[in-house]
Amino acid sequence: MSARLDEKLDLIYRDVLHRNPGEEEFHQAVQEVLETLGPVMSKYPEFVDRKVIQRICEPERQIIFRVPWQDDNGEFHINRAFRVEFNSALGPYKGGMRFHPSVYLGIIKFLGFEQIFKNALSNMPIGGGKGGSDFDPKGKSDDEVMRFCQSLMTELYRHLGENTDVPAGDIGVGKREIGYLFGQYKRITNRYESGVLTGKGLDWGGILARNEATGYGLVYFVDEMLKAKKDSLDGKTVVVSGSGNVAIYAIEKATQLGAKVIACSDSSGVIVDEEGIDLDLLKQLKEVERRRLSAYTDTRTHAKYSENGDIWSVACDVALPCATQNELNGKDAKKLVENGVVVVAEGANMPTTPEAARIFAEAGIAFGPGKAANAGGVATSALEMQQNASRDCWTFEHTESRLHQIMVDIHKSAFETADEFGSPGNYVVGANIAGFLKVARAMDAMGLV
Ligand code: NDP
Protein backbone atom coordinates (compact mmCIF):
# COMPACT_ATOMS: atom_id res chain seq x y z
CA MET A 1 0.00 0.00 0.00
CA SER A 2 1.32 3.45 -0.79
CA ALA A 3 1.69 6.22 1.76
CA ARG A 4 1.64 8.69 -1.13
CA LEU A 5 -1.97 8.06 -2.16
CA ASP A 6 -4.93 9.95 -0.73
CA GLU A 7 -7.89 7.98 0.56
CA LYS A 8 -9.90 7.79 -2.68
CA LEU A 9 -6.91 6.89 -4.82
CA ASP A 10 -5.76 4.35 -2.25
CA LEU A 11 -9.11 2.57 -2.51
CA ILE A 12 -8.77 2.45 -6.27
CA TYR A 13 -5.25 1.09 -5.96
CA ARG A 14 -6.32 -1.62 -3.49
CA ASP A 15 -9.00 -2.66 -5.92
CA VAL A 16 -6.41 -2.93 -8.72
CA LEU A 17 -4.25 -5.15 -6.47
CA HIS A 18 -7.22 -7.31 -5.62
CA ARG A 19 -8.43 -7.71 -9.20
CA ASN A 20 -4.99 -8.36 -10.71
CA PRO A 21 -3.13 -10.66 -8.32
CA GLY A 22 0.51 -11.44 -8.95
CA GLU A 23 0.97 -8.77 -11.64
CA GLU A 24 3.71 -6.78 -9.92
CA GLU A 25 4.85 -4.68 -12.86
CA PHE A 26 1.27 -3.68 -13.59
CA HIS A 27 0.75 -2.69 -9.95
CA GLN A 28 3.94 -0.62 -10.08
CA ALA A 29 2.86 1.21 -13.24
CA VAL A 30 -0.60 1.97 -11.83
CA GLN A 31 0.79 3.13 -8.50
CA GLU A 32 3.23 5.49 -10.19
CA VAL A 33 0.39 7.16 -12.10
CA LEU A 34 -2.08 7.26 -9.19
CA GLU A 35 0.51 8.88 -6.92
CA THR A 36 0.49 11.94 -9.17
CA LEU A 37 -3.27 12.29 -9.72
CA GLY A 38 -4.27 13.76 -6.32
CA PRO A 39 -4.42 17.40 -7.54
CA VAL A 40 -6.41 16.33 -10.63
CA MET A 41 -9.08 14.67 -8.48
CA SER A 42 -9.52 17.85 -6.46
CA LYS A 43 -9.82 19.98 -9.57
CA TYR A 44 -12.06 17.59 -11.55
CA PRO A 45 -14.29 15.72 -9.05
CA GLU A 46 -16.51 14.60 -11.95
CA PHE A 47 -13.79 12.14 -12.98
CA VAL A 48 -14.04 10.57 -9.53
CA ASP A 49 -17.83 10.38 -9.64
CA ARG A 50 -17.80 8.80 -13.09
CA LYS A 51 -15.09 6.31 -12.12
CA VAL A 52 -12.83 7.36 -14.98
CA ILE A 53 -9.68 6.11 -13.20
CA GLN A 54 -11.19 2.71 -12.42
CA ARG A 55 -12.21 2.41 -16.06
CA ILE A 56 -8.72 3.36 -17.28
CA CYS A 57 -7.20 0.69 -15.01
CA GLU A 58 -9.36 -2.06 -16.52
CA PRO A 59 -8.37 -3.12 -20.06
CA GLU A 60 -11.19 -2.99 -22.61
CA ARG A 61 -10.20 -6.46 -23.81
CA GLN A 62 -7.49 -9.07 -23.02
CA ILE A 63 -6.65 -11.83 -25.43
CA ILE A 64 -4.50 -14.82 -24.40
CA PHE A 65 -3.78 -17.65 -26.81
CA ARG A 66 -1.65 -20.68 -27.59
CA VAL A 67 1.06 -20.47 -30.25
CA PRO A 68 2.19 -23.92 -31.43
CA TRP A 69 5.19 -24.09 -33.76
CA GLN A 70 7.81 -26.52 -34.97
CA ASP A 71 11.60 -26.06 -34.79
CA ASP A 72 14.11 -26.98 -37.50
CA ASN A 73 14.45 -30.49 -36.08
CA GLY A 74 10.73 -31.09 -36.27
CA GLU A 75 10.18 -30.82 -32.52
CA PHE A 76 6.89 -29.22 -31.36
CA HIS A 77 6.84 -26.16 -29.08
CA ILE A 78 4.02 -24.34 -27.37
CA ASN A 79 4.24 -20.68 -26.38
CA ARG A 80 1.69 -18.32 -24.93
CA ALA A 81 0.83 -14.98 -26.53
CA PHE A 82 -1.06 -11.91 -25.34
CA ARG A 83 -2.70 -8.85 -26.75
CA VAL A 84 -4.11 -6.40 -24.23
CA GLU A 85 -6.39 -3.84 -25.87
CA PHE A 86 -6.33 -1.32 -23.08
CA ASN A 87 -8.00 1.89 -24.12
CA SER A 88 -9.43 3.16 -27.41
CA ALA A 89 -10.73 6.58 -26.34
CA LEU A 90 -8.30 8.42 -28.61
CA GLY A 91 -7.99 5.99 -31.53
CA PRO A 92 -7.26 2.37 -32.46
CA TYR A 93 -5.22 0.39 -29.90
CA LYS A 94 -1.55 1.02 -30.63
CA GLY A 95 1.52 -0.52 -29.04
CA GLY A 96 4.26 -3.02 -29.76
CA MET A 97 4.68 -6.77 -29.44
CA ARG A 98 7.44 -8.08 -27.14
CA PHE A 99 9.04 -11.51 -27.58
CA HIS A 100 11.03 -12.38 -24.47
CA PRO A 101 10.96 -15.36 -22.07
CA SER A 102 10.01 -13.05 -19.18
CA VAL A 103 6.71 -12.05 -20.83
CA TYR A 104 3.51 -12.79 -18.89
CA LEU A 105 0.23 -10.95 -18.49
CA GLY A 106 1.56 -8.55 -15.82
CA ILE A 107 4.34 -7.28 -18.11
CA ILE A 108 2.00 -6.76 -21.05
CA LYS A 109 -0.52 -4.96 -18.85
CA PHE A 110 2.08 -2.61 -17.40
CA LEU A 111 3.29 -1.80 -20.90
CA GLY A 112 -0.26 -1.37 -22.20
CA PHE A 113 -1.21 0.88 -19.28
CA GLU A 114 1.83 3.12 -19.84
CA GLN A 115 1.05 3.18 -23.54
CA ILE A 116 -2.35 4.84 -22.95
CA PHE A 117 -0.75 7.95 -21.44
CA LYS A 118 2.24 7.96 -23.77
CA ASN A 119 0.05 7.84 -26.85
CA ALA A 120 -2.14 10.61 -25.46
CA LEU A 121 0.93 12.77 -24.80
CA SER A 122 2.13 12.25 -28.36
CA ASN A 123 -1.03 14.11 -29.46
CA MET A 124 -1.65 11.50 -32.16
CA PRO A 125 -5.05 9.81 -32.68
CA ILE A 126 -4.06 6.48 -31.12
CA GLY A 127 -5.33 4.47 -28.17
CA GLY A 128 -3.21 2.20 -25.96
CA GLY A 129 -2.48 -1.51 -26.30
CA LYS A 130 0.40 -3.94 -26.05
CA GLY A 131 1.14 -7.57 -26.79
CA GLY A 132 3.80 -10.20 -26.84
CA SER A 133 4.83 -13.74 -26.13
CA ASP A 134 7.17 -15.72 -23.89
CA PHE A 135 8.89 -16.95 -27.08
CA ASP A 136 12.67 -16.33 -27.03
CA PRO A 137 13.98 -15.39 -30.48
CA LYS A 138 17.60 -15.67 -29.28
CA GLY A 139 19.40 -18.57 -30.93
CA LYS A 140 16.47 -19.36 -33.26
CA SER A 141 16.96 -19.62 -37.00
CA ASP A 142 15.14 -17.23 -39.36
CA ASP A 143 12.87 -20.12 -40.40
CA GLU A 144 11.94 -20.87 -36.79
CA VAL A 145 11.15 -17.21 -36.13
CA MET A 146 9.05 -17.18 -39.31
CA ARG A 147 7.06 -20.26 -38.32
CA PHE A 148 6.45 -18.83 -34.88
CA CYS A 149 5.29 -15.46 -36.27
CA GLN A 150 2.98 -17.15 -38.78
CA SER A 151 1.42 -19.28 -36.08
CA LEU A 152 0.94 -16.28 -33.79
CA MET A 153 -0.69 -14.21 -36.53
CA THR A 154 -3.00 -17.09 -37.47
CA GLU A 155 -4.83 -16.32 -34.23
CA LEU A 156 -4.07 -12.62 -33.76
CA TYR A 157 -5.22 -11.43 -37.21
CA ARG A 158 -8.92 -11.60 -36.25
CA HIS A 159 -8.38 -8.97 -33.55
CA LEU A 160 -6.43 -6.50 -35.71
CA GLY A 161 -7.27 -3.88 -38.31
CA GLU A 162 -5.98 -0.43 -39.22
CA ASN A 163 -8.96 1.12 -37.42
CA THR A 164 -9.04 -1.45 -34.62
CA ASP A 165 -5.64 -2.51 -33.30
CA VAL A 166 -2.24 -1.78 -34.83
CA PRO A 167 0.77 -3.61 -33.31
CA ALA A 168 4.44 -2.75 -33.82
CA GLY A 169 7.80 -3.97 -32.48
CA ASP A 170 9.33 -3.95 -29.00
CA ILE A 171 12.02 -6.09 -27.34
CA GLY A 172 12.76 -9.06 -29.60
CA VAL A 173 10.49 -7.82 -32.39
CA GLY A 174 12.13 -5.85 -35.18
CA LYS A 175 11.77 -5.52 -38.95
CA ARG A 176 12.28 -9.26 -39.54
CA GLU A 177 9.44 -10.28 -37.22
CA ILE A 178 7.12 -7.50 -38.46
CA GLY A 179 7.74 -8.78 -42.01
CA TYR A 180 6.71 -12.33 -41.14
CA LEU A 181 3.68 -11.10 -39.18
CA PHE A 182 2.54 -8.81 -41.99
CA GLY A 183 3.03 -11.53 -44.63
CA GLN A 184 0.77 -13.90 -42.72
CA TYR A 185 -1.86 -11.21 -42.07
CA LYS A 186 -1.99 -10.38 -45.77
CA ARG A 187 -2.20 -14.04 -46.73
CA ILE A 188 -5.07 -14.83 -44.35
CA THR A 189 -7.14 -11.70 -44.97
CA ASN A 190 -6.34 -11.22 -48.65
CA ARG A 191 -5.92 -7.50 -47.91
CA TYR A 192 -2.87 -5.31 -48.36
CA GLU A 193 -3.72 -3.29 -45.29
CA SER A 194 -0.47 -1.36 -44.76
CA GLY A 195 -1.72 0.46 -41.68
CA VAL A 196 -2.34 -2.73 -39.70
CA LEU A 197 1.27 -3.00 -38.48
CA THR A 198 3.99 -0.39 -38.10
CA GLY A 199 7.75 -0.76 -38.16
CA LYS A 200 7.48 -2.27 -41.65
CA GLY A 201 10.39 -2.55 -44.10
CA LEU A 202 11.07 0.53 -46.21
CA ASP A 203 10.23 -1.26 -49.47
CA TRP A 204 6.74 -2.21 -48.37
CA GLY A 205 5.11 0.66 -46.50
CA GLY A 206 7.57 1.42 -43.71
CA ILE A 207 8.51 4.99 -42.95
CA LEU A 208 12.02 6.38 -43.05
CA ALA A 209 13.23 7.32 -39.55
CA ARG A 210 10.96 4.85 -37.66
CA ASN A 211 13.96 2.69 -36.87
CA GLU A 212 15.74 5.72 -35.40
CA ALA A 213 12.67 7.36 -33.88
CA THR A 214 12.63 6.19 -30.26
CA GLY A 215 16.34 6.80 -29.67
CA TYR A 216 16.39 10.09 -31.58
CA GLY A 217 13.20 11.24 -29.86
CA LEU A 218 14.66 10.42 -26.45
CA VAL A 219 17.70 12.58 -27.13
CA TYR A 220 15.55 15.44 -28.48
CA PHE A 221 13.62 15.25 -25.22
CA VAL A 222 16.86 15.33 -23.19
CA ASP A 223 18.00 18.31 -25.24
CA GLU A 224 14.82 20.15 -24.22
CA MET A 225 15.33 19.16 -20.57
CA LEU A 226 18.84 20.61 -20.72
CA LYS A 227 17.62 23.76 -22.50
CA ALA A 228 15.12 24.25 -19.68
CA LYS A 229 18.18 24.33 -17.38
CA LYS A 230 19.96 26.75 -19.78
CA ASP A 231 22.36 23.96 -20.69
CA SER A 232 22.98 21.73 -23.74
CA LEU A 233 24.21 18.27 -24.73
CA ASP A 234 27.37 19.64 -26.26
CA GLY A 235 30.40 18.18 -24.46
CA LYS A 236 28.32 16.05 -22.09
CA THR A 237 29.36 12.51 -21.14
CA VAL A 238 26.53 10.03 -21.67
CA VAL A 239 25.93 6.44 -20.55
CA VAL A 240 23.27 4.33 -22.32
CA SER A 241 22.15 0.92 -21.10
CA GLY A 242 21.17 -1.72 -23.65
CA SER A 243 22.45 -2.03 -27.20
CA GLY A 244 19.19 -2.70 -29.03
CA ASN A 245 17.09 -0.45 -31.22
CA VAL A 246 16.47 2.33 -28.71
CA ALA A 247 20.02 2.37 -27.34
CA ILE A 248 21.77 2.41 -30.73
CA TYR A 249 19.84 5.41 -32.05
CA ALA A 250 20.04 7.27 -28.75
CA ILE A 251 23.83 6.87 -29.01
CA GLU A 252 23.72 8.09 -32.62
CA LYS A 253 21.69 11.24 -31.94
CA ALA A 254 23.54 12.12 -28.72
CA THR A 255 26.83 11.89 -30.63
CA GLN A 256 25.42 14.06 -33.45
CA LEU A 257 24.47 16.70 -30.88
CA GLY A 258 28.02 16.89 -29.53
CA ALA A 259 27.90 14.48 -26.57
CA LYS A 260 30.32 11.60 -25.97
CA VAL A 261 28.71 8.24 -25.21
CA ILE A 262 31.20 6.14 -23.24
CA ALA A 263 29.24 3.04 -22.19
CA CYS A 264 26.48 0.67 -23.26
CA SER A 265 25.44 -2.88 -22.34
CA ASP A 266 23.48 -6.01 -23.14
CA SER A 267 21.99 -8.60 -20.81
CA SER A 268 25.43 -10.25 -20.43
CA GLY A 269 27.77 -7.34 -19.76
CA VAL A 270 28.93 -3.74 -20.07
CA ILE A 271 31.29 -2.02 -22.51
CA VAL A 272 33.15 1.12 -21.46
CA ASP A 273 34.95 2.92 -24.28
CA GLU A 274 36.42 6.17 -23.00
CA GLU A 275 37.11 7.34 -26.57
CA GLY A 276 33.41 7.13 -27.36
CA ILE A 277 31.35 4.11 -28.50
CA ASP A 278 32.14 3.15 -32.11
CA LEU A 279 28.65 3.21 -33.55
CA ASP A 280 29.44 1.54 -36.88
CA LEU A 281 30.97 -1.38 -35.02
CA LEU A 282 28.03 -1.57 -32.60
CA LYS A 283 25.51 -1.61 -35.47
CA GLN A 284 27.49 -4.29 -37.30
CA LEU A 285 27.60 -6.51 -34.20
CA LYS A 286 24.01 -6.01 -33.08
CA GLU A 287 21.96 -5.25 -36.19
CA VAL A 288 23.79 -7.30 -38.81
CA GLU A 289 25.59 -10.15 -37.05
CA ARG A 290 23.24 -10.42 -34.00
CA ARG A 291 26.24 -11.11 -31.73
CA ARG A 292 26.93 -10.49 -28.05
CA LEU A 293 28.40 -7.14 -27.00
CA SER A 294 31.52 -8.86 -25.68
CA ALA A 295 32.71 -9.10 -29.32
CA TYR A 296 33.19 -5.29 -29.31
CA THR A 297 36.65 -5.58 -27.73
CA ASP A 298 37.87 -7.90 -30.52
CA THR A 299 38.06 -4.75 -32.66
CA ARG A 300 38.31 -1.94 -30.09
CA THR A 301 41.00 -3.52 -27.94
CA HIS A 302 41.38 -0.51 -25.61
CA ALA A 303 37.70 -0.75 -24.54
CA LYS A 304 36.81 -2.60 -21.34
CA TYR A 305 34.17 -5.33 -21.23
CA SER A 306 32.89 -6.55 -17.89
CA GLU A 307 30.66 -9.60 -17.66
CA ASN A 308 27.59 -8.76 -15.51
CA GLY A 309 29.11 -5.27 -15.13
CA ASP A 310 27.44 -2.38 -13.37
CA ILE A 311 26.71 0.27 -15.98
CA TRP A 312 25.35 2.85 -13.52
CA SER A 313 28.68 3.03 -11.70
CA VAL A 314 30.20 4.67 -14.78
CA ALA A 315 30.36 8.42 -14.07
CA CYS A 316 28.37 10.56 -16.52
CA ASP A 317 26.39 13.78 -16.95
CA VAL A 318 23.44 12.11 -18.68
CA ALA A 319 22.15 8.58 -18.00
CA LEU A 320 19.77 6.93 -20.48
CA PRO A 321 18.35 3.55 -19.39
CA CYS A 322 17.32 1.94 -22.70
CA ALA A 323 17.20 -1.82 -21.95
CA THR A 324 14.28 -3.04 -19.85
CA GLN A 325 11.99 -2.50 -16.83
CA ASN A 326 13.44 -2.03 -13.33
CA GLU A 327 17.06 -2.04 -14.52
CA LEU A 328 18.02 1.04 -12.45
CA ASN A 329 17.41 0.68 -8.71
CA GLY A 330 17.90 2.83 -5.62
CA LYS A 331 21.54 1.85 -5.20
CA ASP A 332 22.25 2.71 -8.85
CA ALA A 333 20.48 6.05 -8.47
CA LYS A 334 22.58 6.96 -5.41
CA LYS A 335 25.75 6.16 -7.34
CA LEU A 336 24.67 8.25 -10.31
CA VAL A 337 23.84 11.20 -8.03
CA GLU A 338 27.19 10.88 -6.20
CA ASN A 339 28.95 10.87 -9.58
CA GLY A 340 27.28 14.14 -10.58
CA VAL A 341 24.57 13.10 -13.06
CA VAL A 342 22.53 16.07 -14.33
CA VAL A 343 19.78 14.43 -16.38
CA VAL A 344 18.27 10.93 -16.39
CA ALA A 345 15.74 10.04 -19.09
CA GLU A 346 14.05 6.71 -19.78
CA GLY A 347 14.41 5.24 -23.26
CA ALA A 348 13.04 1.92 -22.00
CA ASN A 349 9.62 1.51 -20.40
CA MET A 350 9.74 1.83 -16.59
CA PRO A 351 13.48 1.07 -16.30
CA THR A 352 13.74 3.09 -13.09
CA THR A 353 12.38 1.62 -9.86
CA PRO A 354 10.11 3.87 -7.73
CA GLU A 355 12.88 4.16 -5.12
CA ALA A 356 15.39 5.32 -7.73
CA ALA A 357 12.92 7.88 -9.12
CA ARG A 358 12.42 9.27 -5.60
CA ILE A 359 16.19 9.58 -5.10
CA PHE A 360 16.48 11.59 -8.32
CA ALA A 361 13.55 13.81 -7.31
CA GLU A 362 15.01 14.46 -3.85
CA ALA A 363 18.42 15.26 -5.33
CA GLY A 364 16.86 17.73 -7.80
CA ILE A 365 18.03 15.70 -10.83
CA ALA A 366 15.93 16.30 -13.96
CA PHE A 367 14.18 12.97 -14.58
CA GLY A 368 12.32 12.25 -17.84
CA PRO A 369 9.85 9.35 -17.52
CA GLY A 370 9.50 6.93 -20.43
CA LYS A 371 5.94 7.80 -21.27
CA ALA A 372 7.18 11.25 -22.31
CA ALA A 373 10.83 10.66 -23.20
CA ASN A 374 10.42 7.54 -25.38
CA ALA A 375 7.14 8.55 -27.04
CA GLY A 376 8.95 9.38 -30.29
CA GLY A 377 8.74 5.75 -31.39
CA VAL A 378 5.00 5.40 -31.20
CA ALA A 379 4.49 8.94 -32.52
CA THR A 380 6.48 7.99 -35.62
CA SER A 381 4.44 4.80 -35.90
CA ALA A 382 1.38 7.04 -36.05
CA LEU A 383 3.14 9.02 -38.79
CA GLU A 384 3.70 5.70 -40.60
CA MET A 385 -0.06 5.11 -40.42
CA GLN A 386 -0.62 8.59 -41.90
CA GLN A 387 1.87 7.91 -44.68
CA ASN A 388 0.13 4.61 -45.46
CA ALA A 389 -3.33 6.18 -45.42
CA SER A 390 -2.22 8.83 -47.91
CA ARG A 391 -0.45 6.18 -50.05
CA ASP A 392 2.55 8.46 -50.01
CA CYS A 393 6.25 8.04 -49.28
CA TRP A 394 7.88 10.65 -47.05
CA THR A 395 11.53 11.66 -46.88
CA PHE A 396 13.70 11.00 -43.85
CA GLU A 397 14.05 14.74 -43.26
CA HIS A 398 10.29 15.31 -43.34
CA THR A 399 9.61 12.60 -40.76
CA GLU A 400 12.55 13.52 -38.57
CA SER A 401 11.48 17.16 -38.43
CA ARG A 402 7.94 16.08 -37.44
CA LEU A 403 9.42 13.81 -34.77
CA HIS A 404 11.57 16.64 -33.45
CA GLN A 405 8.59 18.98 -33.18
CA ILE A 406 6.51 16.26 -31.47
CA MET A 407 9.23 15.80 -28.82
CA VAL A 408 9.50 19.55 -28.27
CA ASP A 409 5.70 19.67 -27.81
CA ILE A 410 5.65 16.69 -25.42
CA HIS A 411 8.35 18.34 -23.34
CA LYS A 412 6.42 21.61 -23.26
CA SER A 413 3.22 19.87 -22.28
CA ALA A 414 4.86 17.88 -19.45
CA PHE A 415 6.85 20.88 -18.23
CA GLU A 416 3.91 23.29 -18.21
CA THR A 417 1.47 20.80 -16.71
CA ALA A 418 3.89 20.09 -13.83
CA ASP A 419 4.01 23.83 -13.18
CA GLU A 420 0.24 24.22 -13.37
CA PHE A 421 -0.34 21.41 -10.86
CA GLY A 422 2.17 22.69 -8.34
CA SER A 423 5.23 20.50 -9.06
CA PRO A 424 7.56 22.64 -11.18
CA GLY A 425 10.32 20.65 -12.88
CA ASN A 426 8.68 17.29 -12.05
CA TYR A 427 8.24 15.60 -15.43
CA VAL A 428 6.63 12.52 -13.87
CA VAL A 429 3.77 14.61 -12.51
CA GLY A 430 3.53 16.67 -15.71
CA ALA A 431 3.51 13.71 -18.09
CA ASN A 432 1.04 11.64 -16.05
CA ILE A 433 -1.44 14.48 -15.60
CA ALA A 434 -1.23 15.79 -19.17
CA GLY A 435 -1.72 12.27 -20.58
CA PHE A 436 -4.46 11.40 -18.12
CA LEU A 437 -6.49 14.56 -18.76
CA LYS A 438 -6.54 14.00 -22.50
CA VAL A 439 -7.78 10.42 -22.18
CA ALA A 440 -10.18 11.20 -19.33
CA ARG A 441 -11.86 14.04 -21.26
CA ALA A 442 -12.32 11.82 -24.31
CA MET A 443 -13.74 8.97 -22.22
CA ASP A 444 -16.06 11.32 -20.41
CA ALA A 445 -17.33 12.79 -23.67
CA MET A 446 -18.22 9.30 -24.93
CA GLY A 447 -20.44 8.41 -21.98
CA LEU A 448 -20.25 5.25 -19.90
CA VAL A 449 -18.23 2.98 -22.19
P1 NDP B 1 15.76 -4.55 -28.37
O1 NDP B 1 15.30 -5.94 -28.29
O2 NDP B 1 16.18 -3.98 -29.68
O3 NDP B 1 16.97 -4.30 -27.34
C1 NDP B 1 16.82 -4.55 -25.99
C2 NDP B 1 18.16 -4.34 -25.32
O4 NDP B 1 17.99 -4.43 -23.91
C3 NDP B 1 19.19 -5.38 -25.70
O5 NDP B 1 20.47 -4.81 -25.65
C4 NDP B 1 19.01 -6.43 -24.60
O6 NDP B 1 20.16 -7.22 -24.38
C5 NDP B 1 18.74 -5.55 -23.41
N1 NDP B 1 17.91 -6.30 -22.44
C6 NDP B 1 16.69 -6.86 -22.65
N2 NDP B 1 16.23 -7.48 -21.56
C7 NDP B 1 17.19 -7.31 -20.64
C8 NDP B 1 17.32 -7.72 -19.30
N3 NDP B 1 16.38 -8.44 -18.67
N4 NDP B 1 18.44 -7.34 -18.64
C9 NDP B 1 19.41 -6.60 -19.26
N5 NDP B 1 19.33 -6.19 -20.52
C10 NDP B 1 18.26 -6.54 -21.21
O7 NDP B 1 14.57 -3.68 -27.72
P2 NDP B 1 14.28 -2.14 -27.89
O8 NDP B 1 15.54 -1.37 -27.96
O9 NDP B 1 13.26 -1.97 -28.94
O10 NDP B 1 13.53 -1.83 -26.49
C11 NDP B 1 14.25 -1.46 -25.32
C12 NDP B 1 13.29 -0.82 -24.34
O11 NDP B 1 12.71 0.35 -24.95
C13 NDP B 1 12.11 -1.68 -23.90
O12 NDP B 1 11.77 -1.32 -22.58
C14 NDP B 1 10.99 -1.23 -24.83
O13 NDP B 1 9.72 -1.47 -24.27
C15 NDP B 1 11.28 0.26 -24.88
N6 NDP B 1 10.72 0.97 -26.04
C16 NDP B 1 11.02 0.59 -27.31
C17 NDP B 1 10.49 1.28 -28.37
C18 NDP B 1 10.89 0.99 -29.78
O14 NDP B 1 10.49 1.74 -30.68
N7 NDP B 1 11.67 -0.04 -30.05
C19 NDP B 1 9.54 2.40 -28.18
C20 NDP B 1 9.38 2.79 -26.79
C21 NDP B 1 9.93 2.07 -25.77
P3 NDP B 1 20.18 -8.73 -24.96
O15 NDP B 1 20.31 -8.59 -26.43
O16 NDP B 1 21.35 -9.33 -24.29
O17 NDP B 1 18.87 -9.35 -24.54
CSV table of C-alpha atoms in Angstrom, one decimal, residues 65-72 77 79 81 97 99 133 135 141-158 160 173 176-189 197:
chain,number,residue,atom,x,y,z
A,65,PHE,CA,-3.8,-17.6,-26.8
A,66,ARG,CA,-1.7,-20.7,-27.6
A,67,VAL,CA,1.1,-20.5,-30.2
A,68,PRO,CA,2.2,-23.9,-31.4
A,69,TRP,CA,5.2,-24.1,-33.8
A,70,GLN,CA,7.8,-26.5,-35.0
A,71,ASP,CA,11.6,-26.1,-34.8
A,72,ASP,CA,14.1,-27.0,-37.5
A,77,HIS,CA,6.8,-26.2,-29.1
A,79,ASN,CA,4.2,-20.7,-26.4
A,81,ALA,CA,0.8,-15.0,-26.5
A,97,MET,CA,4.7,-6.8,-29.4
A,99,PHE,CA,9.0,-11.5,-27.6
A,133,SER,CA,4.8,-13.7,-26.1
A,135,PHE,CA,8.9,-16.9,-27.1
A,141,SER,CA,17.0,-19.6,-37.0
A,142,ASP,CA,15.1,-17.2,-39.4
A,143,ASP,CA,12.9,-20.1,-40.4
A,144,GLU,CA,11.9,-20.9,-36.8
A,145,VAL,CA,11.1,-17.2,-36.1
A,146,MET,CA,9.0,-17.2,-39.3
A,147,ARG,CA,7.1,-20.3,-38.3
A,148,PHE,CA,6.4,-18.8,-34.9
A,149,CYS,CA,5.3,-15.5,-36.3
A,150,GLN,CA,3.0,-17.2,-38.8
A,151,SER,CA,1.4,-19.3,-36.1
A,152,LEU,CA,0.9,-16.3,-33.8
A,153,MET,CA,-0.7,-14.2,-36.5
A,154,THR,CA,-3.0,-17.1,-37.5
A,155,GLU,CA,-4.8,-16.3,-34.2
A,156,LEU,CA,-4.1,-12.6,-33.8
A,157,TYR,CA,-5.2,-11.4,-37.2
A,158,ARG,CA,-8.9,-11.6,-36.3
A,160,LEU,CA,-6.4,-6.5,-35.7
A,173,VAL,CA,10.5,-7.8,-32.4
A,176,ARG,CA,12.3,-9.3,-39.5
A,177,GLU,CA,9.4,-10.3,-37.2
A,178,ILE,CA,7.1,-7.5,-38.5
A,179,GLY,CA,7.7,-8.8,-42.0
A,180,TYR,CA,6.7,-12.3,-41.1
A,181,LEU,CA,3.7,-11.1,-39.2
A,182,PHE,CA,2.5,-8.8,-42.0
A,183,GLY,CA,3.0,-11.5,-44.6
A,184,GLN,CA,0.8,-13.9,-42.7
A,185,TYR,CA,-1.9,-11.2,-42.1
A,186,LYS,CA,-2.0,-10.4,-45.8
A,187,ARG,CA,-2.2,-14.0,-46.7
A,188,ILE,CA,-5.1,-14.8,-44.4
A,189,THR,CA,-7.1,-11.7,-45.0
A,197,LEU,CA,1.3,-3.0,-38.5
